[in-house]
Short mmCIF file of C-alpha atoms in Angstrom, two decimals:
data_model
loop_
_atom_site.label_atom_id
_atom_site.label_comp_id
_atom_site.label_asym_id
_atom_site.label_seq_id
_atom_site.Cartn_x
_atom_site.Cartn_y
_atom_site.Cartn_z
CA UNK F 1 -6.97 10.00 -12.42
CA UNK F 2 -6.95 7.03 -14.87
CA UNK F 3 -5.87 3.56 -12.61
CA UNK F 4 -4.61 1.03 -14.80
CA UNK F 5 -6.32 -2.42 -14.33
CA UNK F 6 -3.56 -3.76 -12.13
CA UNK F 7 -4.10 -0.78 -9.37
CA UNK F 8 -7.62 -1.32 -9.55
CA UNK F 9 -7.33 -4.76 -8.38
CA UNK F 10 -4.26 -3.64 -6.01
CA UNK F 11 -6.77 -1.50 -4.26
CA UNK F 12 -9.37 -5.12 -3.51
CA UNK F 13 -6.21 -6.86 -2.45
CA UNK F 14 -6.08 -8.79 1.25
CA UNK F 15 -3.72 -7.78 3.83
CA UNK F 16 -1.18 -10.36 2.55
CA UNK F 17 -1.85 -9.47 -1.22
CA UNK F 18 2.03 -8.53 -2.61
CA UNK F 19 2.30 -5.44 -4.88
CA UNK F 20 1.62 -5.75 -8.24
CA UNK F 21 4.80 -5.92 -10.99
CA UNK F 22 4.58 -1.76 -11.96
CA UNK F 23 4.57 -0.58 -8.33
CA UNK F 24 7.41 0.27 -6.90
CA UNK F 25 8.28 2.02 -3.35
CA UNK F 26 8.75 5.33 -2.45
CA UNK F 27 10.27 6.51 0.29
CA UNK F 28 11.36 4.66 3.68
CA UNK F 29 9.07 2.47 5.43
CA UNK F 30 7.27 3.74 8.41
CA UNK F 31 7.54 1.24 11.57
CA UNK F 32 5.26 2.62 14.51
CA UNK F 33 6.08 0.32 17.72
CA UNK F 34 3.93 -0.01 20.38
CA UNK F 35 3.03 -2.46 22.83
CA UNK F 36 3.49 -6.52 21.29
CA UNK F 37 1.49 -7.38 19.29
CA UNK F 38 0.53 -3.51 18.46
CA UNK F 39 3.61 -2.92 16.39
CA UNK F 40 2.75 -1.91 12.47
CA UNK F 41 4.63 -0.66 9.76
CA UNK F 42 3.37 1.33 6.19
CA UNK F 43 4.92 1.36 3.11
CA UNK F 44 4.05 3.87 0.12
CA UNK F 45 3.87 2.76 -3.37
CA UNK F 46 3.74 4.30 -6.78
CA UNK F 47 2.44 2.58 -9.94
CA UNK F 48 4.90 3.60 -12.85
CA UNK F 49 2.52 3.08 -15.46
CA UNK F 50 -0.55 4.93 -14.34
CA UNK F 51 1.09 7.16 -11.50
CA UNK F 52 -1.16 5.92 -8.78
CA UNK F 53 0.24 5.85 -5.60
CA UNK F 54 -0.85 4.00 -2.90
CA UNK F 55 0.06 2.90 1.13
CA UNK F 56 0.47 -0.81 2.45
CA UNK F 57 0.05 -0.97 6.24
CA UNK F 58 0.01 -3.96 7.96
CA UNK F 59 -2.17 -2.41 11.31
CA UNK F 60 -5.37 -4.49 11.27
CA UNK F 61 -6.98 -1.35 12.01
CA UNK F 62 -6.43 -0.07 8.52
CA UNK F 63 -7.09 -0.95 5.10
CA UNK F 64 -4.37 -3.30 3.88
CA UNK F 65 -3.72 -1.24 0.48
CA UNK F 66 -4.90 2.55 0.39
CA UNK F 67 -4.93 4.38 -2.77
CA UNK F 68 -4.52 8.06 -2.58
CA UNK F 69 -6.49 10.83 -3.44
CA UNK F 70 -4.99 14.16 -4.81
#
């Protein structure tokens, strides 16, 4: 898979780093509850120009932008 140069800097992106202007969501986002402050949600994204899709969580236990592999 080819990433354009915006989804290779999406994937280096912080926790509150936005999504970049070609991705755009797919799907419903996921919100996993737990006990406060243990609450997350995920998010997947797909990049329309290279096809790159990706997952935002916000769990601090995860990496804030995950490309995937297929």
């Amino acid at each position: 898979m080819n990433l354009c140069e915006l989804c290779e800097d999406q994937a280096k992106k912080s926790l509150n780093g936005k999504p970049h202007e070609y991705l755009v969501k797919i799907g419903t986002c996921r919100i996993f509850t737990g006990k406060k402050p243990r609450g997350f949600e995920e998010q997947d994204y797909q990049c329309v120009a290279c096809k790159a899709k990706f997952t935002q969580s916000s769990n601090k236990n995860d990496l804030p932008w995950t490309l995937w592999h297929g």
